Coordinates of C-alpha atoms (C1' of nucleotides) in Angstrom, one line a residue:
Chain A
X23 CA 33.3 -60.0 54.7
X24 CA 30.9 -56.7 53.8
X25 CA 33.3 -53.9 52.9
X26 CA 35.2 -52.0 55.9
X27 CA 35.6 -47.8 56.3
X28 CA 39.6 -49.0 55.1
X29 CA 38.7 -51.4 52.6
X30 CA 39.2 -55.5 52.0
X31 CA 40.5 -57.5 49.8
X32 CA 38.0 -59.1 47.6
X33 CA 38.7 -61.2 44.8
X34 CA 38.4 -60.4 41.5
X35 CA 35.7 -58.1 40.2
X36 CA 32.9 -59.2 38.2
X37 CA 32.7 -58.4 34.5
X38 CA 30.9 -54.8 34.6
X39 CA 32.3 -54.0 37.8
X40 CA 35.3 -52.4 37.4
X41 CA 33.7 -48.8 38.4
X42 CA 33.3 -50.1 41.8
X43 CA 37.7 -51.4 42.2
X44 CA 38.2 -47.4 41.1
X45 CA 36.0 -46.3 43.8
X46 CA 38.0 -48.3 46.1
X47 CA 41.3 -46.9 45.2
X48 CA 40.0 -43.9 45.4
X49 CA 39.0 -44.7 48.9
X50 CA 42.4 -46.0 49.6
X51 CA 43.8 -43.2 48.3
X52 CA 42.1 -40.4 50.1
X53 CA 42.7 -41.8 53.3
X54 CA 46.5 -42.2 52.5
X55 CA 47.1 -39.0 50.9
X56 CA 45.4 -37.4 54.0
X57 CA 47.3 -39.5 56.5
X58 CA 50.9 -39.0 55.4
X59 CA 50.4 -36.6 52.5
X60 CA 50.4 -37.1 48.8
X61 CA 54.2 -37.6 48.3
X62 CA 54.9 -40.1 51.0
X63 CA 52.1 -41.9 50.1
X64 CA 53.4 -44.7 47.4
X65 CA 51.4 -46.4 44.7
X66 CA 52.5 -50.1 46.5
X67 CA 50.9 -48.6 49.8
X68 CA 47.3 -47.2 47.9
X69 CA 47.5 -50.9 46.0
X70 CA 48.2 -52.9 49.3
X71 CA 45.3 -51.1 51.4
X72 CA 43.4 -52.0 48.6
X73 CA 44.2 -56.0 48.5
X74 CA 45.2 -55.5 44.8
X75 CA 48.8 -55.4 43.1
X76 CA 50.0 -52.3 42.2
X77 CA 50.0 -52.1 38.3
X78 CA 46.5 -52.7 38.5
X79 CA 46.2 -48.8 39.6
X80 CA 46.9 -48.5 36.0
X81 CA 44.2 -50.2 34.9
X82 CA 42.0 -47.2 35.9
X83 CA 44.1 -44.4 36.3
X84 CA 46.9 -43.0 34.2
X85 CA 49.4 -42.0 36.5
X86 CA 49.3 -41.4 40.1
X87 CA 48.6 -37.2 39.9
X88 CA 45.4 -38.5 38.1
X89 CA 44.0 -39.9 41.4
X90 CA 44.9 -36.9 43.3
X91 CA 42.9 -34.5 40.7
X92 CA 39.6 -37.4 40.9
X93 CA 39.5 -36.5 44.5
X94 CA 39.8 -33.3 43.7
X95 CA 37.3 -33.1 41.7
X96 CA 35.3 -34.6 44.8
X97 CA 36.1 -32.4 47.0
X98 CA 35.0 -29.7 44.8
X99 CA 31.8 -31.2 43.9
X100 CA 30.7 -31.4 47.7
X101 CA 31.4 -27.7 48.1
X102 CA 29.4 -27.1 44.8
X103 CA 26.7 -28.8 46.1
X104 CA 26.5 -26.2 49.4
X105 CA 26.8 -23.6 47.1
X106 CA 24.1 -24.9 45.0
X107 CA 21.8 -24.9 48.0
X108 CA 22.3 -21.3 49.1
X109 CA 21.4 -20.3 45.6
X110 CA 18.6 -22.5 45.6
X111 CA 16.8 -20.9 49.1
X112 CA 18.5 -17.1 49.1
X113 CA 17.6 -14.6 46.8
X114 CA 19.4 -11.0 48.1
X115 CA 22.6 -11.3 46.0
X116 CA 25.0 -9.8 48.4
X117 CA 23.8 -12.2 51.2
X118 CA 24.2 -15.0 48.6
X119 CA 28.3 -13.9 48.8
X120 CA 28.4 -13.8 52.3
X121 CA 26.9 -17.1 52.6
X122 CA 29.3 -18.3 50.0
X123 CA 32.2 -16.7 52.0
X124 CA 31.2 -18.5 55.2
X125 CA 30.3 -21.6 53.9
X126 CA 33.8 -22.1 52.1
X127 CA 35.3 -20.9 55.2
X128 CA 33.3 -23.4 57.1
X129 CA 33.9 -25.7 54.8
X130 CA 37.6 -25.8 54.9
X131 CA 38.0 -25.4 58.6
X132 CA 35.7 -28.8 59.3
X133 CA 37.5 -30.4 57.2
X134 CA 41.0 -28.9 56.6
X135 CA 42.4 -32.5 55.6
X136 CA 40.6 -32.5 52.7
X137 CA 41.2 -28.5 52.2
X138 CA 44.4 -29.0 52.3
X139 CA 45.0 -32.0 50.1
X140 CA 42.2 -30.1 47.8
X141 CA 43.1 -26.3 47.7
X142 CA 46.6 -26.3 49.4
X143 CA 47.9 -29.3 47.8
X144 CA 51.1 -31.2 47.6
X145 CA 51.0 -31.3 44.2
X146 CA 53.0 -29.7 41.6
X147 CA 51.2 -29.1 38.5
X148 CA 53.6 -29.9 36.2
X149 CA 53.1 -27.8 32.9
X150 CA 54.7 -31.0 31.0
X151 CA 51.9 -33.4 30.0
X152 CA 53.1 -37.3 29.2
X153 CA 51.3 -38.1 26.0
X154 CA 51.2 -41.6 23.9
X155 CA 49.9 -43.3 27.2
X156 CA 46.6 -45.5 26.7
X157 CA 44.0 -44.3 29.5
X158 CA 40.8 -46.8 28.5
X159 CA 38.7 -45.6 31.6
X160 CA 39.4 -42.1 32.4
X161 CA 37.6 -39.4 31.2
X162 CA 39.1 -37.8 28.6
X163 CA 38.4 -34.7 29.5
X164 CA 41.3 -34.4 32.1
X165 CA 40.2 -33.7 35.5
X166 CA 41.3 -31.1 38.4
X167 CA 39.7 -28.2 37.0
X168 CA 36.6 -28.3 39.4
X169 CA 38.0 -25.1 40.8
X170 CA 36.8 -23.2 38.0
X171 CA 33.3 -24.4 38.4
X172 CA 33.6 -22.6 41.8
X173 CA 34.5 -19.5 40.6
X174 CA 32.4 -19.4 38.0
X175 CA 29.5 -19.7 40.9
X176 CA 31.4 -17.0 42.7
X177 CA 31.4 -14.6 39.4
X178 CA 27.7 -15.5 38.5
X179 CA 27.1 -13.9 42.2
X180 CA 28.9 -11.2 41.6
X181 CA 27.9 -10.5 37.9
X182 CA 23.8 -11.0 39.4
X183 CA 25.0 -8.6 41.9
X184 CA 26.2 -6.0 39.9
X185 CA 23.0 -6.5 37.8
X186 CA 21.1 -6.1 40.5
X187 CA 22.5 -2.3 40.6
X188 CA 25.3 -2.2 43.0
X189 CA 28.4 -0.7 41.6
X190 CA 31.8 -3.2 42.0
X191 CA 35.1 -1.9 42.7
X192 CA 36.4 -4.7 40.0
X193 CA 35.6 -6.9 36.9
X194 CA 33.1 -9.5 38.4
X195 CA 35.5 -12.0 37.9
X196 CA 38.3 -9.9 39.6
X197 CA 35.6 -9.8 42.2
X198 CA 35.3 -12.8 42.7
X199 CA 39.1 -13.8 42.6
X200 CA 39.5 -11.2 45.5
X201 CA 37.0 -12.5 47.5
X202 CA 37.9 -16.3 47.0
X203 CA 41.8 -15.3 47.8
X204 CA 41.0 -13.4 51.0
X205 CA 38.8 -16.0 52.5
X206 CA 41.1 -18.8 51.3
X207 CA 44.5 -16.6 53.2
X208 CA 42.6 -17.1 56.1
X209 CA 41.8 -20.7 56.2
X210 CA 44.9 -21.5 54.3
X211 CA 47.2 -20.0 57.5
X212 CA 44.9 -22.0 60.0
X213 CA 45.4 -24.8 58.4
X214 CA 48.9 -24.7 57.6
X215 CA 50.3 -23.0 60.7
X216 CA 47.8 -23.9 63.6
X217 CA 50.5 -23.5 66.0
X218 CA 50.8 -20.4 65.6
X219 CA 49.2 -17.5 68.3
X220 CA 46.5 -16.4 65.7
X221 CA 44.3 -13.9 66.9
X222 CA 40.5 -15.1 67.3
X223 CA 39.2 -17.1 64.7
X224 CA 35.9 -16.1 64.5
X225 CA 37.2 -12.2 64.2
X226 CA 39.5 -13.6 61.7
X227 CA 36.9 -14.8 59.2
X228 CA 34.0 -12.1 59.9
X229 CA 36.7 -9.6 59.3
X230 CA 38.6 -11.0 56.3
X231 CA 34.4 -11.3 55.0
X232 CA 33.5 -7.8 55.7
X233 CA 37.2 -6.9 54.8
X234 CA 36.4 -8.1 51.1
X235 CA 32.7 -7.3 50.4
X236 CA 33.6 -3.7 51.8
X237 CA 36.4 -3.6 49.3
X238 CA 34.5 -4.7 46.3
X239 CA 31.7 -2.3 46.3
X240 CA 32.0 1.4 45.5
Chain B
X28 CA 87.1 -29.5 28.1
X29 CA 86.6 -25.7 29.1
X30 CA 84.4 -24.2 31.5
X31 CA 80.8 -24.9 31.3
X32 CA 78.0 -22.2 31.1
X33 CA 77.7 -21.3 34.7
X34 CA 80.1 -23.9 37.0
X35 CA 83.1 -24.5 36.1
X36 CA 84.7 -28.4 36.8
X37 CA 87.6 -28.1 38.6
X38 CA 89.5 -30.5 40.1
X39 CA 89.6 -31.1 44.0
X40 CA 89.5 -28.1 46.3
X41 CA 92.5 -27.7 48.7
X42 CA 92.5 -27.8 52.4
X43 CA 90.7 -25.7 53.4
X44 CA 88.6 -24.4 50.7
X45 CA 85.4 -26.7 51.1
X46 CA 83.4 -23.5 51.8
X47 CA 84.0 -22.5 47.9
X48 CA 82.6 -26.1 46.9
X49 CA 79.6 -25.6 48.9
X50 CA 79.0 -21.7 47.1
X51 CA 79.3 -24.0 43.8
X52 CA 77.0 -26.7 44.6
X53 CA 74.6 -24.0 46.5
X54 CA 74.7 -21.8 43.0
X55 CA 74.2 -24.7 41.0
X56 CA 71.3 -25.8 42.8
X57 CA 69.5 -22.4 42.9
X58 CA 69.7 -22.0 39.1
X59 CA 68.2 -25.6 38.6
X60 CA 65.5 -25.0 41.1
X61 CA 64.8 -22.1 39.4
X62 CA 64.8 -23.6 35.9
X63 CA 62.7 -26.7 36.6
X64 CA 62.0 -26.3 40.0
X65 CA 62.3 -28.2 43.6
X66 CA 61.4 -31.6 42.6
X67 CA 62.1 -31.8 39.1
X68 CA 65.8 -31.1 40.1
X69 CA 67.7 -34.2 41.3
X70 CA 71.2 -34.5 43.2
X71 CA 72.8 -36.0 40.4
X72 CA 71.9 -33.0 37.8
X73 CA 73.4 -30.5 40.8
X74 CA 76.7 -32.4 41.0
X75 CA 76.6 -33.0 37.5
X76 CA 76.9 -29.1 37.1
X77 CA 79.3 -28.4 39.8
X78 CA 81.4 -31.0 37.9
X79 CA 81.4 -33.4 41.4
X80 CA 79.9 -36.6 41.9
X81 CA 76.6 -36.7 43.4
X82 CA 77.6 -38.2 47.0
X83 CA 79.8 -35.3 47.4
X84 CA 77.0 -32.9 48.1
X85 CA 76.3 -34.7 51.2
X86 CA 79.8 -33.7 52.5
X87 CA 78.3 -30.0 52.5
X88 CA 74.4 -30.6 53.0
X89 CA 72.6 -32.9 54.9
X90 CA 69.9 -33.6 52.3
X91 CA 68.1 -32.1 49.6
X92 CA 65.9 -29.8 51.3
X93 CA 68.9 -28.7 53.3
X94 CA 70.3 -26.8 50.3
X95 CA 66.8 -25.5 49.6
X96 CA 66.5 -24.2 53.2
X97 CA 69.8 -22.1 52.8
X98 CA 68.5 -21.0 49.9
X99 CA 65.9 -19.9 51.2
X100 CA 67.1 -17.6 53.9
X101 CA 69.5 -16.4 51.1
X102 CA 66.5 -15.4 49.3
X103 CA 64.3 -14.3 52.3
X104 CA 67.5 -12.0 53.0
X105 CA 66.7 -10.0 50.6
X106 CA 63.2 -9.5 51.2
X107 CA 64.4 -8.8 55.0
X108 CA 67.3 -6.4 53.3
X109 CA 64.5 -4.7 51.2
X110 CA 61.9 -4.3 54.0
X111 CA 64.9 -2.6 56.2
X112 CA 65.4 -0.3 52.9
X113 CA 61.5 0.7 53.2
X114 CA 61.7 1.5 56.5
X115 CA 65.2 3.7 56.5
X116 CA 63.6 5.3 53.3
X117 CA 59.9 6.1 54.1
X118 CA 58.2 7.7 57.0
X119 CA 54.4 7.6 56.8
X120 CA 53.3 4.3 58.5
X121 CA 50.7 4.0 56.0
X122 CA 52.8 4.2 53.1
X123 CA 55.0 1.6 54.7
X124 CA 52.5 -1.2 54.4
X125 CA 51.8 -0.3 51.0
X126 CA 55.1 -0.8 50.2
X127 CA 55.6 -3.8 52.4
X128 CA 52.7 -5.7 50.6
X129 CA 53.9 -4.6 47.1
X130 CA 57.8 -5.8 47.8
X131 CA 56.1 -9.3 49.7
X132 CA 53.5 -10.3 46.6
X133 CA 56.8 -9.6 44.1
X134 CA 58.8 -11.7 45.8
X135 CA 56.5 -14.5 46.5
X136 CA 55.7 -14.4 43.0
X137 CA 59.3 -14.2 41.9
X138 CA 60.6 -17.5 44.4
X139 CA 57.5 -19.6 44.1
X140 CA 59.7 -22.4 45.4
X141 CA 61.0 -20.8 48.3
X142 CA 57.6 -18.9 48.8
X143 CA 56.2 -22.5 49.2
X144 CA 58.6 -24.4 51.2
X145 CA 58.4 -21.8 53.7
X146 CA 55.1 -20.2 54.0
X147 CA 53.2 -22.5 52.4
X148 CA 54.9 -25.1 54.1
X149 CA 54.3 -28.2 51.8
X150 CA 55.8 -31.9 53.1
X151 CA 58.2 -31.0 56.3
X152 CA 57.9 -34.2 58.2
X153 CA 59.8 -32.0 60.8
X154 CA 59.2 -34.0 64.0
X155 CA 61.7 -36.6 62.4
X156 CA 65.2 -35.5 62.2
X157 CA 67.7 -37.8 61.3
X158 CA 70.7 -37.9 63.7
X159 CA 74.2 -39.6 63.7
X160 CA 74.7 -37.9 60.2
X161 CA 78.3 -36.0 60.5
X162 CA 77.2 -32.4 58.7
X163 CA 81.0 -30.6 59.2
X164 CA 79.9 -27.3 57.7
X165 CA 76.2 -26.6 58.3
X166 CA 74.8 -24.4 60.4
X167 CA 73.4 -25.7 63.6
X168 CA 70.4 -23.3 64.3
X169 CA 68.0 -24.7 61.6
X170 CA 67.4 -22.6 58.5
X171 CA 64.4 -21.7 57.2
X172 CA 62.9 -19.3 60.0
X173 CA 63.3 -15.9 57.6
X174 CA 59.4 -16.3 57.3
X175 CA 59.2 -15.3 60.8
X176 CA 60.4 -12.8 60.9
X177 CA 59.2 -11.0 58.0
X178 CA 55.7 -11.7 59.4
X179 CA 57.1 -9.5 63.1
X180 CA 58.3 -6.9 60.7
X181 CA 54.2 -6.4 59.6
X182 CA 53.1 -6.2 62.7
X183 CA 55.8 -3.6 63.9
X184 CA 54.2 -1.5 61.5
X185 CA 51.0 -2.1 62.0
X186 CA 51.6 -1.1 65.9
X187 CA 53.8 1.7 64.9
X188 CA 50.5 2.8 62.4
X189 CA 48.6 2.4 65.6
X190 CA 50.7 4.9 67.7
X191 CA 50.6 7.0 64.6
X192 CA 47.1 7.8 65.8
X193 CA 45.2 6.1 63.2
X194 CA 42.6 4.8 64.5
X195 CA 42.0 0.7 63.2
X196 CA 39.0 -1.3 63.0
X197 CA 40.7 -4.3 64.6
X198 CA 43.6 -4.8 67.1
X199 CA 47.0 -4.3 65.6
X200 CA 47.7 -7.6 65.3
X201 CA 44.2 -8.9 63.8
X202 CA 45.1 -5.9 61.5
X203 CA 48.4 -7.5 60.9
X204 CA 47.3 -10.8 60.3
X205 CA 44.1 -10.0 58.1
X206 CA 46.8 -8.1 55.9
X207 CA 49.0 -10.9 55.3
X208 CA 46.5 -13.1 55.1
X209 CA 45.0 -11.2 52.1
X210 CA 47.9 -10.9 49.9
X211 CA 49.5 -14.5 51.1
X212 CA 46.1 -15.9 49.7
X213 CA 47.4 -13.7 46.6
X214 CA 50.9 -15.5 46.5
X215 CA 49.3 -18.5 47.4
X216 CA 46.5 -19.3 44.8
X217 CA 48.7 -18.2 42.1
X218 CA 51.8 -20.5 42.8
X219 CA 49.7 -23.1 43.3
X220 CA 47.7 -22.9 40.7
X221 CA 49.2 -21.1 38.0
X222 CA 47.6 -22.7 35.3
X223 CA 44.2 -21.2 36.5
X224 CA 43.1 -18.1 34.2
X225 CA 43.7 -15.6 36.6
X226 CA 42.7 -12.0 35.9
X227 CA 45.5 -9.5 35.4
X228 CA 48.0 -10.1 38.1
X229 CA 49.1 -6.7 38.7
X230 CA 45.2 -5.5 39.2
X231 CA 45.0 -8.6 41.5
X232 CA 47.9 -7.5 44.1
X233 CA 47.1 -3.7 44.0
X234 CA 43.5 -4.5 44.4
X235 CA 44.2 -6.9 47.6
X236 CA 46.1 -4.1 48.9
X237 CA 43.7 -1.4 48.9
X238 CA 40.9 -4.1 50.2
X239 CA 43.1 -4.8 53.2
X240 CA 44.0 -1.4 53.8
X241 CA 41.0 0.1 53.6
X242 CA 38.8 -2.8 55.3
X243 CA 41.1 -2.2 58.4
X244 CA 41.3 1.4 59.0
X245 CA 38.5 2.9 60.7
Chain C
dA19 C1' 112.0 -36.8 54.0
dT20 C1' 108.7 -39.5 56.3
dT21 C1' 104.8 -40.3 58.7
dG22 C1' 100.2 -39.9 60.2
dA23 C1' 96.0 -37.5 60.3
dT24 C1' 92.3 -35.9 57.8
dA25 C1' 89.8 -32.9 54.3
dA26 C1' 88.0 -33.8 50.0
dC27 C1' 86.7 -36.7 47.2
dT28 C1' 85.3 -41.4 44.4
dT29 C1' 83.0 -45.9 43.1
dA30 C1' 79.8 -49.2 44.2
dT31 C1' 75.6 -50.1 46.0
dC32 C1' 71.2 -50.0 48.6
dG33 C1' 66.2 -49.7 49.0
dT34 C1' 62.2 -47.3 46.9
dT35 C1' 59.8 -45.0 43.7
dG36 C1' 56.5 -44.5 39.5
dA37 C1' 55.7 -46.9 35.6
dT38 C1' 55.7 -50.6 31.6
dA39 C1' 55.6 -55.1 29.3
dA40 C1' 54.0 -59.2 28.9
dC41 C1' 51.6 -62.8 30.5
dC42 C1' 47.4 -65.1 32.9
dT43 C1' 42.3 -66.1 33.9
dA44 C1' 37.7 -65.6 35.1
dT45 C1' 33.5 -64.4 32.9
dC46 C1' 30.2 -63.2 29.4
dT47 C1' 28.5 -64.0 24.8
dA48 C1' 27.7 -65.8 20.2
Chain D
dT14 C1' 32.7 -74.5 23.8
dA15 C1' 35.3 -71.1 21.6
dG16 C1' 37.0 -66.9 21.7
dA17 C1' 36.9 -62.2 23.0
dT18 C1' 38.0 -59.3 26.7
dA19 C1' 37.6 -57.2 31.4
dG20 C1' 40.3 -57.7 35.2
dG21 C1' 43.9 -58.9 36.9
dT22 C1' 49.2 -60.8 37.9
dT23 C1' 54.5 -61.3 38.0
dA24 C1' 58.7 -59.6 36.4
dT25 C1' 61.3 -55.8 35.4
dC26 C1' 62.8 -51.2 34.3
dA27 C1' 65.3 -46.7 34.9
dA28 C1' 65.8 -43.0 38.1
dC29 C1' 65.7 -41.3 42.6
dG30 C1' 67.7 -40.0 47.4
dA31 C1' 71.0 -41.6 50.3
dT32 C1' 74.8 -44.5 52.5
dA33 C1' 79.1 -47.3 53.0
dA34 C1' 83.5 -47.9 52.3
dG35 C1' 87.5 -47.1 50.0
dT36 C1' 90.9 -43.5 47.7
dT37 C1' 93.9 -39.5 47.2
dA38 C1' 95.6 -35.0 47.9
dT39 C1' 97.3 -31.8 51.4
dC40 C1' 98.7 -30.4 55.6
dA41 C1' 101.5 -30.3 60.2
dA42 C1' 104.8 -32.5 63.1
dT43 C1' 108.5 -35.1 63.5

DNA sequence: ATTGATAACTTATCGTTGATAACCTATCTA
DNA sequence: TAGATAGGTTATCAACGATAAGTTATCAAT
């Protein structure tokens, strides 16, 4: 009866406890979106894994790109949290960046289900936003924009290293853009095309790092 | 009752004129893509513009993302066409790649759609292709292979750089790959997440370039 | 000139999809 | 113990991609 890794269907929640039916879908969710991808996965199928009838989705999410961008934000939020730690226990700001380089590398190549659903993405972000829709639980502050927390990590680096005296090639945040896109190339071709005869990984990433940091500095 | 904007509603084509049909619904389709993109464009807003009913397009395409795939080697001719035109017209090997990553960034940026569906490589469930489906007209060998061979094109060059006698810091095709890999992450971050403040495009491709180029010659 | 085959369509319809409206019902509180 | 409301449900919608089956124009061969 204790809850599964795939979820079961309880009864109805409890007064206060509707937090814990959005976690749930959220479970559901993930696990669909990275089995069969987020546009073959259908609201019925997220609502079904999660014993609960589909309209009720809408009880804590407005539309179905909203979950994708909570789990996003997720996703995000556990690569902050490794970038938190290198700041927190190294000081030398250029080793910071290459720590920050390999971790996200790391990162997306341990899990590159999630990186893909996270950083690749099936989504289209439509420019359109539907308005006049009641949305009682979600924040209002619209989600998906955990990216930026990232870069602004990534541009504090580079600003702190660029403070610390060393001349940059670029605007910090230019910097920072370059060195995000190059690492994210390579994991983003692994992931996509991992059938393909790519030369050695591990050459792959070392050089795309040392490929970037050289091409920052002056 | 006169002739619409772009496509013109004429009545049924003779004999054997379903080739000129097929243009129409092909031209249609690319200038919807283009104006609200893959998804956003439905089969009934194509035929509606070619002045056909909707089932019709299925006489001349086997699905939707069939008439996005010969679009996109359309499109990925040109890019072929205009890599051939920097080779015929510049020498230096160097200069070549320059020019090479210049002409790919543009395009990507100019057929996100296309840049996506191939390179990217969103939601091809590939392994399951539907048979039994009479498609009089279509090509047999598969479209949507132009990626390919743009990719062999770089690393011609990077192996012709090689026997140019510059000397590189990886083999040519880690060099090759590292390259594309760079400015794909370019293409990639900004078509799929356009609404991310980005800094100044143009700084972001030429920068790229000269990181890549630099960070792999010796 | 008529016939028969068939290319080039049409209309009608299917099963799904995301999403909404409107109606229940358990639970907490006053 | 009444009523407010969180937490649902069933019924239904319009739009989607795609298919089935019928219709009509145009050909070639009688």
């Amino acid at each position: 009866m204790a809850a599964l890794s795939t979820a079961v269907a309880s009864g109805r929640k409890k007064r206060g406890e509707g937090h814990t039916r959005r976690e749930e879908i959220l479970q559901a969710a993930k696990e669909l979106f990275l089995e069969e991808g987020y546009d073959a996965t259908t609201i019925r199928r997220i609502a079904d894994r999660v014993g609960v009838s589909a309209p009720a989705l809408y009880l804590y999410f407005h539309d179905k790109e909203a979950m994708m961008l909570a789990l996003c934000d997720q996703t995000f939020g556990r690569l902050i949290e490794r970038i938190t730690d290198i700041e927190k226990t190294v000081s030398d700001p250029l080793q910071r960046i290459r720590l920050f380089g390999d971790a996200y590398a790391r990162f997306g190549l341990e899990n590159p289900d999630e990186y893909r659903l996270v950083f690749i993405g099936n989504n289209i972000p439509e420019s359109v936003r539907k308005v006049g829709h009641r949305m009682p639980i979600d924040d209002p502050t619209r989600p998906g924009v955990g990216g930026a927390l990232v870069f602004s990590r990534l541009v504090a680096m580079l600003a702190q290293l660029e403070v610390s005296g060393v001349k940059l090639n670029y605007p910090p945040d230019t910097c920072a853009e370059l060195c995000w896109m190059g690492i994210h190339g390579v994991v983003a071709a692994m992931i996509m095309k991992p059938e393909f005869p790519w030369s050695n990984r591990e050459m792959l990433i070392k050089g795309m790092q040392e490929i970037v940091i050289k091409g920052i500095l002056r």
